[in-house]
Amino acid sequence: MSAITNQMGLAATSNESSDSTGGQPGHISPLDPADWDDLRSLGSRMVGDMLSHLKTVRDRPVWQPVPGDVRTRLSQPLNKEGIGEQAAYEEFTRDVLPYGIGNLHPRFWGWVIGSGTPLGALSELLAATMNANVSGINGAPVLVEQQTIEWLKDLLGYPMGASGLFVSGASMANMVGLAVGLSERAGFDVLKDGLARAPKPPVLYTSSQTHFSVGKTARTLGIGSAGVRALPVTTDYAMDVNALEASIREDRSRGLQPFAIAATAGTTNTGAFDDLNAVADVAEREGLWLHVDGAFGAFAALVPELKHLVSGMERADSLAFDLHKWFLAPIEAGVVFVKDAQAHAKAFTEDAGYVKGLSGGLANYDVSYYGLSPQLTRGFKALKVWMALKAHGVAPYADVVRRNIEQARHLKRLVDEHEELELMASVSLNVVCFRYVGRKHNIDDREIDRLNTDILIKLQEDGTAAPTSTVLHGRFVLRVCITNHRTRLDDLDLLVTEVVRLGHHLHG
Ligand SMILES: *Cc1c(COP(=O)(O)O)cnc(C)c1O
């Protein structure tokens, strides 16, 4: 049967060349081309241009500001007649493609943003062509997502009975995990009664180094900022577990309802790891939900000599991580796992006539993804990860993690050895925070902040390198976060040379 279908498909392809007038009988909308060969050649050009763009990325500046004339064109009102596919693509290559955010480049180390891969870009084309709504509808896309989720549980060492799904990123994954945690541990039926009827206000524990998406989640869920304890950290930026226990005790004595701990495996600021086993012990003892945000740090699990960092991650009731950061999948792709699959389903289950499952056909659902997150219509994000794992296996991804960590250590050494540079946080993973302090050590901190701000802006605007910044203990620091398979060690040598050169130049 499938062989016949394939033959018919092939036959259709070879017969579809258009007639000389460009039109095909029954052509009713320009949204499908009248002449498929025209669009096919434009499509081939697009694919070729995109691959060339990636191949030559090192030859271009890391980043360049959008010029004035381009800004002007990008603020024009719509031409309602349409200009055609060719012309639209010319405008894209002229006004859009050259002015990206820089993250394809080997010397982009800003925020936590992956570099993407050529296969990832092509996989997006495949997924967009299928245009599947992976809400649960019977077809291969749900099976691909389920299979990919199984592979990821296995790779990260998370219990295989857990449920999981693709979401936009770790922000949404944090929200889903903590929403399930609230429904399970609020101490009353929050799904039915709502927080307005909470006998005791629920409290969430995290650290001062948590990602701001945890605070957003608390506000979105209605817990409010007042229901979040941002606990102090130790000198290596890990959650202070003694403070955690004391805070839970105090909140209980005040009649509040501690419900969850959000720990971090790889903080955004410095790449620090909370002691996941110690935090899990507290969660178990206190009956709290343990959520772990492993946005990028979870991938330490791929490297045997780094596995100790994520020890305890498998004890989390829910785990959030990104595929678009250190796994280099095209943006967007994040995943949430929930250990108790029933609790996960309970928190988001909905029923309606229009999603009624049937014993066959499209509505014979394998899994109801619409009942596992706030989303109904969901893109086929899993495909790019499925393709990546199928095509490359795991080793190249583990290598990127290992290499980026070696590169961070290399940069740390360069900073340590240079008398005009100061390391600003310990380096536990792939993040290096440092600043230029000059030779004389007689500049005051406010001036050093200003100087480093100027250095950073100049580095980026020159197109040389793109670290970004953060604030540690009130001080402005240069922050290099390497989630980039194109970076080489000499790129970091160049960074150090340039920071020092700009420091001299700008300090006068
Ligand atoms: C990036 C990040 C997030 C947010 O993830 P998004 O994919 O941007 O939504 C959450 N936590 C940590 C630790 C992060 O680094």
Short mmCIF file of C-alpha atoms and ligand atoms in Angstrom, two decimals:
data_model
loop_
_atom_site.label_atom_id
_atom_site.label_comp_id
_atom_site.label_asym_id
_atom_site.label_seq_id
_atom_site.Cartn_x
_atom_site.Cartn_y
_atom_site.Cartn_z
CA MET A 1 0.00 0.00 0.00
CA SER A 2 2.69 2.47 0.99
CA ALA A 3 4.79 1.44 -2.01
CA ILE A 4 1.87 2.30 -4.26
CA THR A 5 1.39 5.61 -2.53
CA ASN A 6 5.06 6.42 -2.98
CA GLN A 7 4.97 5.52 -6.65
CA MET A 8 1.99 7.77 -7.14
CA GLY A 9 3.76 10.55 -5.29
CA LEU A 10 6.82 10.20 -7.50
CA ALA A 11 4.70 10.06 -10.61
CA ALA A 12 2.94 13.25 -9.62
CA THR A 13 6.27 14.99 -9.07
CA SER A 14 7.66 14.12 -12.47
CA ASN A 15 4.48 15.17 -14.28
CA GLU A 16 3.93 18.46 -12.59
CA SER A 17 6.11 20.70 -14.75
CA SER A 18 3.90 23.55 -15.78
CA ASP A 19 2.62 24.43 -19.20
CA SER A 20 4.14 27.39 -21.04
CA THR A 21 1.47 29.82 -19.88
CA GLY A 22 2.57 29.23 -16.31
CA GLY A 23 -0.92 28.37 -15.20
CA GLN A 24 -2.25 24.96 -14.29
CA PRO A 25 -5.82 23.92 -14.79
CA GLY A 26 -7.76 24.61 -11.63
CA HIS A 27 -5.19 27.03 -10.17
CA ILE A 28 -7.25 29.17 -7.83
CA SER A 29 -4.88 30.97 -5.48
CA PRO A 30 -1.47 32.62 -5.88
CA LEU A 31 -0.58 31.27 -2.44
CA ASP A 32 0.34 28.10 -4.28
CA PRO A 33 2.46 29.04 -7.28
CA ALA A 34 1.00 28.94 -10.76
CA ASP A 35 4.44 27.82 -11.91
CA TRP A 36 6.01 25.47 -9.44
CA ASP A 37 9.28 25.46 -11.38
CA ASP A 38 9.70 29.20 -10.80
CA LEU A 39 9.25 28.78 -7.09
CA ARG A 40 11.43 25.69 -7.11
CA SER A 41 14.34 27.68 -8.54
CA LEU A 42 13.76 30.50 -6.05
CA GLY A 43 13.65 27.88 -3.29
CA SER A 44 16.92 26.31 -4.46
CA ARG A 45 18.49 29.76 -4.48
CA MET A 46 17.26 30.39 -0.94
CA VAL A 47 18.69 27.11 0.34
CA GLY A 48 21.99 27.74 -1.47
CA ASP A 49 22.23 31.30 -0.18
CA MET A 50 21.46 30.26 3.39
CA LEU A 51 24.13 27.55 3.37
CA SER A 52 26.67 30.00 1.92
CA HIS A 53 25.71 32.50 4.60
CA LEU A 54 26.50 29.93 7.28
CA LYS A 55 29.66 28.71 5.56
CA THR A 56 31.15 32.22 5.42
CA VAL A 57 29.98 33.48 8.81
CA ARG A 58 33.51 33.76 10.22
CA ASP A 59 34.49 36.21 7.45
CA ARG A 60 31.91 38.77 8.52
CA PRO A 61 31.68 41.06 11.55
CA VAL A 62 30.03 39.39 14.54
CA TRP A 63 27.36 42.05 14.52
CA GLN A 64 26.62 45.34 12.83
CA PRO A 65 24.00 47.93 13.64
CA VAL A 66 21.06 48.29 11.24
CA PRO A 67 21.91 51.29 9.00
CA GLY A 68 19.56 54.26 8.79
CA ASP A 69 18.27 53.58 5.27
CA VAL A 70 17.46 49.99 6.19
CA ARG A 71 15.65 51.13 9.33
CA THR A 72 13.64 53.52 7.19
CA ARG A 73 12.64 50.78 4.76
CA LEU A 74 11.77 48.46 7.66
CA SER A 75 9.29 51.01 8.97
CA GLN A 76 7.41 51.64 5.70
CA PRO A 77 3.69 50.83 5.51
CA LEU A 78 2.67 47.67 3.69
CA ASN A 79 2.45 47.62 -0.10
CA LYS A 80 -0.97 46.00 -0.25
CA GLU A 81 -0.53 44.85 -3.87
CA GLY A 82 2.36 42.55 -2.96
CA ILE A 83 5.70 42.68 -4.76
CA GLY A 84 6.10 38.98 -5.57
CA GLU A 85 8.23 36.24 -4.06
CA GLN A 86 11.43 37.16 -5.92
CA ALA A 87 11.31 40.81 -4.90
CA ALA A 88 10.38 39.97 -1.31
CA TYR A 89 13.38 37.65 -1.12
CA GLU A 90 15.68 40.34 -2.59
CA GLU A 91 14.52 42.68 0.17
CA PHE A 92 15.16 39.99 2.77
CA THR A 93 18.73 39.45 1.58
CA ARG A 94 19.37 43.21 1.44
CA ASP A 95 17.62 44.47 4.58
CA VAL A 96 17.26 41.55 7.00
CA LEU A 97 19.83 38.81 6.58
CA PRO A 98 22.96 40.95 7.13
CA TYR A 99 21.61 42.48 10.34
CA GLY A 100 20.92 39.49 12.58
CA ILE A 101 21.77 39.37 16.28
CA GLY A 102 25.22 37.87 15.73
CA ASN A 103 24.72 34.45 17.27
CA LEU A 104 25.82 32.49 14.22
CA HIS A 105 29.34 33.85 14.61
CA PRO A 106 32.20 32.00 16.36
CA ARG A 107 32.81 35.04 18.61
CA PHE A 108 29.24 35.48 19.83
CA TRP A 109 29.04 34.70 23.54
CA GLY A 110 26.09 36.84 24.63
CA TRP A 111 23.35 35.95 27.14
CA VAL A 112 22.73 32.22 26.59
CA ILE A 113 21.99 31.85 22.90
CA GLY A 114 22.87 28.87 20.75
CA SER A 115 24.60 29.14 17.39
CA GLY A 116 22.17 26.91 15.49
CA THR A 117 23.27 24.41 12.84
CA PRO A 118 22.83 24.09 9.06
CA LEU A 119 20.90 20.85 9.49
CA GLY A 120 18.73 22.60 12.05
CA ALA A 121 17.83 25.29 9.50
CA LEU A 122 16.96 22.67 6.89
CA SER A 123 14.93 20.73 9.44
CA GLU A 124 12.85 23.85 10.06
CA LEU A 125 11.99 23.79 6.36
CA LEU A 126 10.85 20.19 6.66
CA ALA A 127 8.73 20.91 9.73
CA ALA A 128 7.22 24.04 8.22
CA THR A 129 6.38 22.14 5.03
CA MET A 130 4.47 19.49 6.98
CA ASN A 131 2.86 22.33 8.95
CA ALA A 132 1.63 19.81 11.50
CA ASN A 133 -0.31 20.86 14.56
CA VAL A 134 1.25 18.53 17.12
CA SER A 135 -1.60 18.81 19.60
CA GLY A 136 -2.15 15.06 19.59
CA ILE A 137 -3.70 14.48 16.19
CA ASN A 138 -3.00 10.99 14.88
CA GLY A 139 0.05 11.02 12.61
CA ALA A 140 3.81 10.63 12.61
CA PRO A 141 4.55 14.06 14.19
CA VAL A 142 3.24 13.01 17.64
CA LEU A 143 5.24 9.81 17.38
CA VAL A 144 8.38 11.77 16.53
CA GLU A 145 7.84 14.07 19.51
CA GLN A 146 7.22 11.13 21.83
CA GLN A 147 10.30 9.35 20.54
CA THR A 148 12.46 12.46 20.90
CA ILE A 149 11.21 13.00 24.46
CA GLU A 150 12.12 9.36 25.27
CA TRP A 151 15.63 9.86 23.84
CA LEU A 152 16.11 13.06 25.84
CA LYS A 153 15.01 11.44 29.11
CA ASP A 154 17.53 8.72 28.47
CA LEU A 155 20.34 11.14 27.54
CA LEU A 156 19.77 13.32 30.61
CA GLY A 157 19.28 10.38 32.96
CA TYR A 158 15.72 11.35 33.91
CA PRO A 159 13.22 8.64 34.96
CA MET A 160 11.73 7.00 31.88
CA GLY A 161 8.18 7.00 33.27
CA ALA A 162 8.05 10.80 33.18
CA SER A 163 5.89 12.70 30.73
CA GLY A 164 7.28 15.57 28.73
CA LEU A 165 6.75 17.84 25.79
CA PHE A 166 8.32 20.57 23.70
CA VAL A 167 7.55 24.16 24.64
CA SER A 168 8.92 27.53 23.53
CA GLY A 169 11.87 27.46 25.91
CA ALA A 170 12.91 27.10 29.53
CA SER A 171 10.70 30.04 30.60
CA MET A 172 7.59 28.16 29.52
CA ALA A 173 9.04 24.89 30.80
CA ASN A 174 9.54 26.50 34.22
CA MET A 175 5.97 27.71 34.14
CA VAL A 176 4.55 24.30 33.24
CA GLY A 177 6.65 22.47 35.85
CA LEU A 178 5.79 24.89 38.63
CA ALA A 179 2.11 25.00 37.66
CA VAL A 180 1.98 21.23 38.14
CA GLY A 181 3.90 21.66 41.40
CA LEU A 182 1.39 24.19 42.65
CA SER A 183 -1.57 21.99 41.75
CA GLU A 184 0.04 19.06 43.59
CA ARG A 185 1.39 20.78 46.70
CA ALA A 186 -0.71 23.86 47.38
CA GLY A 187 -2.38 21.94 50.19
CA PHE A 188 -5.87 22.36 48.76
CA ASP A 189 -7.62 21.84 45.42
CA VAL A 190 -6.18 24.86 43.68
CA LEU A 191 -7.33 23.67 40.25
CA LYS A 192 -10.94 23.76 41.43
CA ASP A 193 -10.99 26.50 44.05
CA GLY A 194 -8.30 28.88 42.78
CA LEU A 195 -5.76 30.76 44.86
CA ALA A 196 -8.40 33.20 46.06
CA ARG A 197 -9.65 30.39 48.33
CA ALA A 198 -6.21 29.28 49.51
CA PRO A 199 -6.39 28.46 53.25
CA LYS A 200 -2.66 29.30 53.44
CA PRO A 201 -0.77 31.41 50.88
CA PRO A 202 1.67 29.19 48.94
CA VAL A 203 5.39 29.99 48.95
CA LEU A 204 8.04 29.13 46.36
CA TYR A 205 11.76 28.90 47.26
CA THR A 206 14.54 29.75 44.87
CA SER A 207 17.82 31.65 44.99
CA SER A 208 18.85 35.19 44.20
CA GLN A 209 20.57 33.74 41.11
CA THR A 210 17.43 32.15 39.68
CA HIS A 211 16.39 33.09 36.15
CA PHE A 212 13.73 35.81 36.08
CA SER A 213 11.29 33.44 34.38
CA VAL A 214 10.73 31.85 37.81
CA GLY A 215 9.51 35.21 39.15
CA LYS A 216 7.36 35.69 36.06
CA THR A 217 5.86 32.26 36.66
CA ALA A 218 5.05 33.13 40.27
CA ARG A 219 3.28 36.29 39.19
CA THR A 220 1.46 34.54 36.34
CA LEU A 221 0.27 31.74 38.59
CA GLY A 222 -1.04 34.30 41.06
CA ILE A 223 1.45 33.55 43.83
CA GLY A 224 2.90 37.00 43.38
CA SER A 225 6.40 38.22 44.15
CA ALA A 226 5.42 38.12 47.82
CA GLY A 227 5.14 34.35 47.51
CA VAL A 228 8.74 33.93 46.29
CA ARG A 229 11.77 33.60 48.55
CA ALA A 230 14.92 34.50 46.61
CA LEU A 231 17.37 32.91 49.02
CA PRO A 232 20.95 34.06 49.46
CA VAL A 233 23.76 32.17 47.76
CA THR A 234 27.13 30.90 48.90
CA THR A 235 30.36 32.37 47.57
CA ASP A 236 30.14 30.14 44.49
CA TYR A 237 26.63 31.41 43.72
CA ALA A 238 24.83 28.21 44.77
CA MET A 239 21.64 28.31 46.84
CA ASP A 240 22.39 28.49 50.57
CA VAL A 241 20.67 25.31 51.75
CA ASN A 242 20.76 26.33 55.42
CA ALA A 243 18.95 29.53 54.53
CA LEU A 244 16.46 27.42 52.57
CA GLU A 245 15.63 25.28 55.60
CA ALA A 246 15.41 28.27 57.91
CA SER A 247 13.14 30.11 55.51
CA ILE A 248 10.76 27.14 55.17
CA ARG A 249 10.59 26.83 58.98
CA GLU A 250 9.86 30.49 59.40
CA ASP A 251 7.14 30.51 56.72
CA ARG A 252 5.44 27.48 58.26
CA SER A 253 5.45 29.18 61.66
CA ARG A 254 3.81 32.22 60.06
CA GLY A 255 0.98 30.04 58.70
CA LEU A 256 2.14 30.00 55.09
CA GLN A 257 2.21 26.97 52.79
CA PRO A 258 5.67 26.16 51.37
CA PHE A 259 4.92 24.24 48.15
CA ALA A 260 7.96 24.14 45.88
CA ILE A 261 11.67 24.71 45.44
CA ALA A 262 13.00 25.91 42.09
CA ALA A 263 16.67 24.98 41.96
CA THR A 264 19.05 25.85 39.13
CA ALA A 265 21.49 23.61 37.28
CA GLY A 266 23.65 26.24 35.59
CA THR A 267 22.67 29.79 36.52
CA THR A 268 22.42 32.42 33.83
CA ASN A 269 24.78 34.84 35.57
CA THR A 270 27.73 32.58 36.29
CA GLY A 271 26.83 28.97 35.33
CA ALA A 272 26.66 27.94 39.00
CA PHE A 273 24.96 24.75 40.15
CA ASP A 274 22.80 24.48 43.22
CA ASP A 275 23.64 21.37 45.25
CA LEU A 276 20.77 19.40 43.76
CA ASN A 277 21.04 16.45 46.12
CA ALA A 278 21.05 18.66 49.21
CA VAL A 279 18.07 20.62 47.89
CA ALA A 280 16.26 17.38 46.95
CA ASP A 281 16.79 16.11 50.51
CA VAL A 282 15.11 19.22 51.87
CA ALA A 283 12.26 18.94 49.37
CA GLU A 284 11.67 15.32 50.34
CA ARG A 285 11.82 16.00 54.05
CA GLU A 286 9.46 18.96 53.76
CA GLY A 287 7.09 17.45 51.19
CA LEU A 288 7.80 20.17 48.63
CA TRP A 289 7.79 19.92 44.86
CA LEU A 290 11.30 20.10 43.42
CA HIS A 291 11.61 21.85 40.10
CA VAL A 292 15.03 22.08 38.46
CA ASP A 293 15.79 24.72 35.86
CA GLY A 294 18.56 23.17 33.77
CA ALA A 295 18.11 25.49 30.80
CA PHE A 296 21.64 24.92 29.55
CA GLY A 297 23.41 23.27 32.51
CA ALA A 298 21.37 20.07 32.15
CA PHE A 299 23.61 19.17 29.21
CA ALA A 300 26.53 18.60 31.54
CA ALA A 301 24.87 15.18 31.76
CA LEU A 302 26.20 14.38 28.28
CA VAL A 303 29.83 14.50 29.47
CA PRO A 304 30.90 11.71 31.84
CA GLU A 305 33.50 13.84 33.66
CA LEU A 306 30.88 16.57 34.32
CA LYS A 307 28.00 14.32 35.34
CA HIS A 308 28.63 14.97 39.03
CA LEU A 309 27.40 18.55 38.50
CA VAL A 310 23.89 17.36 37.64
CA SER A 311 23.79 14.59 40.24
CA GLY A 312 20.36 14.89 41.87
CA MET A 313 18.71 16.32 38.76
CA GLU A 314 16.97 12.97 38.29
CA ARG A 315 15.27 13.50 41.66
CA ALA A 316 13.42 16.60 40.43
CA ASP A 317 9.64 16.36 40.21
CA SER A 318 9.91 18.52 37.11
CA LEU A 319 12.83 19.53 34.93
CA ALA A 320 13.11 22.37 32.43
CA PHE A 321 15.76 22.70 29.76
CA ASP A 322 16.39 24.26 26.38
CA LEU A 323 17.39 22.67 23.11
CA HIS A 324 18.06 26.05 21.50
CA LYS A 325 20.94 26.90 23.80
CA TRP A 326 23.62 24.27 24.32
CA PHE A 327 22.01 21.69 22.05
CA LEU A 328 22.22 24.26 19.22
CA ALA A 329 18.75 23.60 17.81
CA PRO A 330 17.22 26.54 15.95
CA ILE A 331 15.25 28.87 18.21
CA GLU A 332 12.71 28.01 19.64
CA ALA A 333 12.83 24.69 21.47
CA GLY A 334 12.58 23.91 25.16
CA VAL A 335 11.34 20.84 27.00
CA VAL A 336 9.69 20.14 30.32
CA PHE A 337 9.66 16.74 32.00
CA VAL A 338 7.25 15.90 34.80
CA LYS A 339 8.08 12.77 36.76
CA ASP A 340 4.48 12.03 37.74
CA ALA A 341 2.77 11.82 34.36
CA GLN A 342 -0.70 11.73 35.94
CA ALA A 343 -0.08 14.88 37.94
CA HIS A 344 1.12 16.55 34.75
CA ALA A 345 -2.03 15.60 32.84
CA LYS A 346 -4.28 16.60 35.73
CA ALA A 347 -2.95 20.16 35.81
CA PHE A 348 -3.82 20.97 32.20
CA THR A 349 -6.51 18.51 31.13
CA GLU A 350 -9.45 19.99 29.32
CA ASP A 351 -12.36 18.42 27.61
CA ALA A 352 -14.58 19.71 24.86
CA GLY A 353 -16.74 18.26 22.12
CA TYR A 354 -14.26 19.37 19.48
CA VAL A 355 -11.39 17.33 20.92
CA LYS A 356 -13.39 14.18 21.70
CA GLY A 357 -11.19 11.16 21.01
CA LEU A 358 -12.49 8.55 18.56
CA SER A 359 -11.52 4.91 18.08
CA GLY A 360 -9.96 5.54 14.67
CA GLY A 361 -9.05 8.30 12.25
CA LEU A 362 -7.41 11.63 13.06
CA ALA A 363 -8.89 11.92 16.53
CA ASN A 364 -7.51 8.58 17.69
CA TYR A 365 -5.02 10.37 19.93
CA ASP A 366 -1.78 8.72 21.03
CA VAL A 367 -1.12 11.51 23.48
CA SER A 368 -3.08 14.67 24.23
CA TYR A 369 -0.34 17.30 24.11
CA TYR A 370 -3.01 19.98 24.37
CA GLY A 371 -3.63 18.64 27.90
CA LEU A 372 -0.01 19.04 29.06
CA SER A 373 0.60 22.78 28.72
CA PRO A 374 -1.33 26.01 28.12
CA GLN A 375 -0.96 25.54 24.34
CA LEU A 376 -3.36 23.87 21.94
CA THR A 377 -1.91 24.41 18.47
CA ARG A 378 1.76 23.41 18.67
CA GLY A 379 4.46 23.47 16.03
CA PHE A 380 6.60 20.50 15.09
CA LYS A 381 9.59 21.62 17.21
CA ALA A 382 10.60 18.05 17.93
CA LEU A 383 11.57 17.37 14.33
CA LYS A 384 14.74 19.49 14.34
CA VAL A 385 15.96 17.70 17.47
CA TRP A 386 14.95 14.30 16.11
CA MET A 387 16.82 15.03 12.85
CA ALA A 388 19.87 16.26 14.77
CA LEU A 389 20.06 13.16 16.96
CA LYS A 390 19.34 10.81 14.04
CA ALA A 391 21.92 12.44 11.80
CA HIS A 392 24.73 13.22 14.22
CA GLY A 393 24.19 10.92 17.16
CA VAL A 394 25.16 12.24 20.57
CA ALA A 395 28.95 12.53 20.44
CA PRO A 396 29.22 15.85 18.55
CA TYR A 397 26.86 17.47 21.06
CA ALA A 398 28.77 16.14 24.04
CA ASP A 399 31.95 17.41 22.34
CA VAL A 400 30.55 20.93 22.06
CA VAL A 401 29.76 20.95 25.78
CA ARG A 402 33.20 19.60 26.65
CA ARG A 403 35.01 21.99 24.29
CA ASN A 404 33.06 25.07 25.40
CA ILE A 405 33.95 24.28 29.02
CA GLU A 406 37.63 23.89 28.12
CA GLN A 407 37.41 27.22 26.30
CA ALA A 408 35.88 28.87 29.37
CA ARG A 409 38.75 27.51 31.46
CA HIS A 410 41.24 28.79 28.89
CA LEU A 411 39.69 32.26 29.10
CA LYS A 412 39.75 32.09 32.90
CA ARG A 413 43.51 31.35 32.74
CA LEU A 414 44.11 34.26 30.39
CA VAL A 415 42.21 36.56 32.73
CA ASP A 416 44.02 35.22 35.81
CA GLU A 417 47.39 35.73 34.16
CA HIS A 418 46.71 39.28 32.97
CA GLU A 419 47.36 41.96 35.57
CA GLU A 420 44.90 44.35 33.94
CA LEU A 421 42.00 41.91 34.05
CA GLU A 422 40.05 40.67 37.05
CA LEU A 423 38.01 37.46 37.30
CA MET A 424 34.65 38.29 38.93
CA ALA A 425 33.17 34.83 39.65
CA SER A 426 34.40 31.27 39.81
CA VAL A 427 34.08 29.35 36.58
CA SER A 428 32.02 26.20 37.12
CA LEU A 429 30.87 25.65 33.56
CA ASN A 430 30.92 27.68 30.37
CA VAL A 431 30.45 31.19 31.78
CA VAL A 432 33.33 33.58 32.53
CA CYS A 433 32.67 36.92 34.24
CA PHE A 434 35.56 39.39 34.28
CA ARG A 435 36.40 43.04 33.89
CA TYR A 436 39.15 45.34 32.79
CA VAL A 437 40.72 47.13 35.77
CA GLY A 438 43.78 48.76 34.17
CA ARG A 439 47.35 48.66 35.33
CA LYS A 440 47.37 51.16 38.13
CA HIS A 441 44.56 49.78 40.29
CA ASN A 442 43.79 53.30 41.32
CA ILE A 443 40.60 53.71 39.31
CA ASP A 444 37.47 53.68 41.44
CA ASP A 445 34.73 51.09 40.92
CA ARG A 446 32.27 53.49 39.32
CA GLU A 447 34.85 54.48 36.76
CA ILE A 448 35.71 50.83 36.12
CA ASP A 449 32.00 50.12 35.53
CA ARG A 450 31.84 52.94 32.99
CA LEU A 451 35.05 51.86 31.31
CA ASN A 452 33.88 48.25 30.94
CA THR A 453 30.54 49.42 29.58
CA ASP A 454 32.38 51.42 26.92
CA ILE A 455 34.69 48.49 26.15
CA LEU A 456 31.72 46.18 25.69
CA ILE A 457 29.79 48.49 23.39
CA LYS A 458 32.91 49.13 21.30
CA LEU A 459 33.71 45.40 21.03
CA GLN A 460 30.20 44.74 19.73
CA GLU A 461 29.96 47.76 17.44
CA ASP A 462 33.40 47.04 15.92
CA GLY A 463 32.03 43.59 15.08
CA THR A 464 35.00 41.98 16.87
CA ALA A 465 33.28 39.89 19.52
CA ALA A 466 30.01 39.78 21.37
CA PRO A 467 30.17 39.01 25.04
CA THR A 468 27.39 40.67 27.01
CA SER A 469 27.31 41.90 30.60
CA THR A 470 25.80 41.27 33.97
CA VAL A 471 25.94 42.78 37.42
CA LEU A 472 27.63 40.86 40.25
CA HIS A 473 27.73 42.35 43.75
CA GLY A 474 26.70 45.65 42.22
CA ARG A 475 29.58 45.71 39.73
CA PHE A 476 29.25 45.76 35.94
CA VAL A 477 31.11 42.77 34.49
CA LEU A 478 31.82 41.40 31.03
CA ARG A 479 30.15 38.04 30.69
CA VAL A 480 31.22 35.39 28.20
CA CYS A 481 28.83 32.43 27.91
CA ILE A 482 29.99 29.90 25.36
CA THR A 483 27.25 27.78 23.77
CA ASN A 484 28.86 27.84 20.37
CA HIS A 485 30.23 24.96 18.29
CA ARG A 486 32.14 27.38 16.03
CA THR A 487 34.31 29.00 18.72
CA ARG A 488 38.05 28.25 18.68
CA LEU A 489 40.58 28.92 21.42
CA ASP A 490 42.22 31.71 19.39
CA ASP A 491 38.86 33.52 19.32
CA LEU A 492 39.20 33.92 23.08
CA ASP A 493 42.83 35.04 22.74
CA LEU A 494 41.59 37.74 20.39
CA LEU A 495 38.89 38.75 22.87
CA VAL A 496 41.45 39.29 25.64
CA THR A 497 43.79 41.23 23.34
CA GLU A 498 40.96 43.47 22.22
CA VAL A 499 39.55 44.09 25.71
CA VAL A 500 42.99 45.19 26.91
CA ARG A 501 43.62 47.28 23.79
CA LEU A 502 40.25 49.02 24.16
CA GLY A 503 40.89 49.47 27.87
CA HIS A 504 44.13 51.34 27.13
CA HIS A 505 42.54 53.30 24.33
CA LEU A 506 39.41 54.34 26.24
CA HIS A 507 41.16 55.00 29.52
CA GLY A 508 43.53 57.32 27.69
C1 LIG B 1 17.73 31.10 29.24
C2 LIG B 1 17.32 30.63 30.56
C3 LIG B 1 15.97 30.50 30.89
C4 LIG B 1 14.88 30.94 29.96
O1 LIG B 1 14.83 30.13 28.83
P1 LIG B 1 14.16 30.64 27.50
O2 LIG B 1 14.47 29.55 26.54
O3 LIG B 1 14.85 31.93 27.15
O4 LIG B 1 12.72 30.83 27.74
C5 LIG B 1 15.64 29.96 32.11
N1 LIG B 1 16.60 29.59 32.98
C6 LIG B 1 17.91 29.71 32.70
C7 LIG B 1 18.92 29.26 33.71
C8 LIG B 1 18.32 30.25 31.48
O5 LIG B 1 19.62 30.40 31.21
#
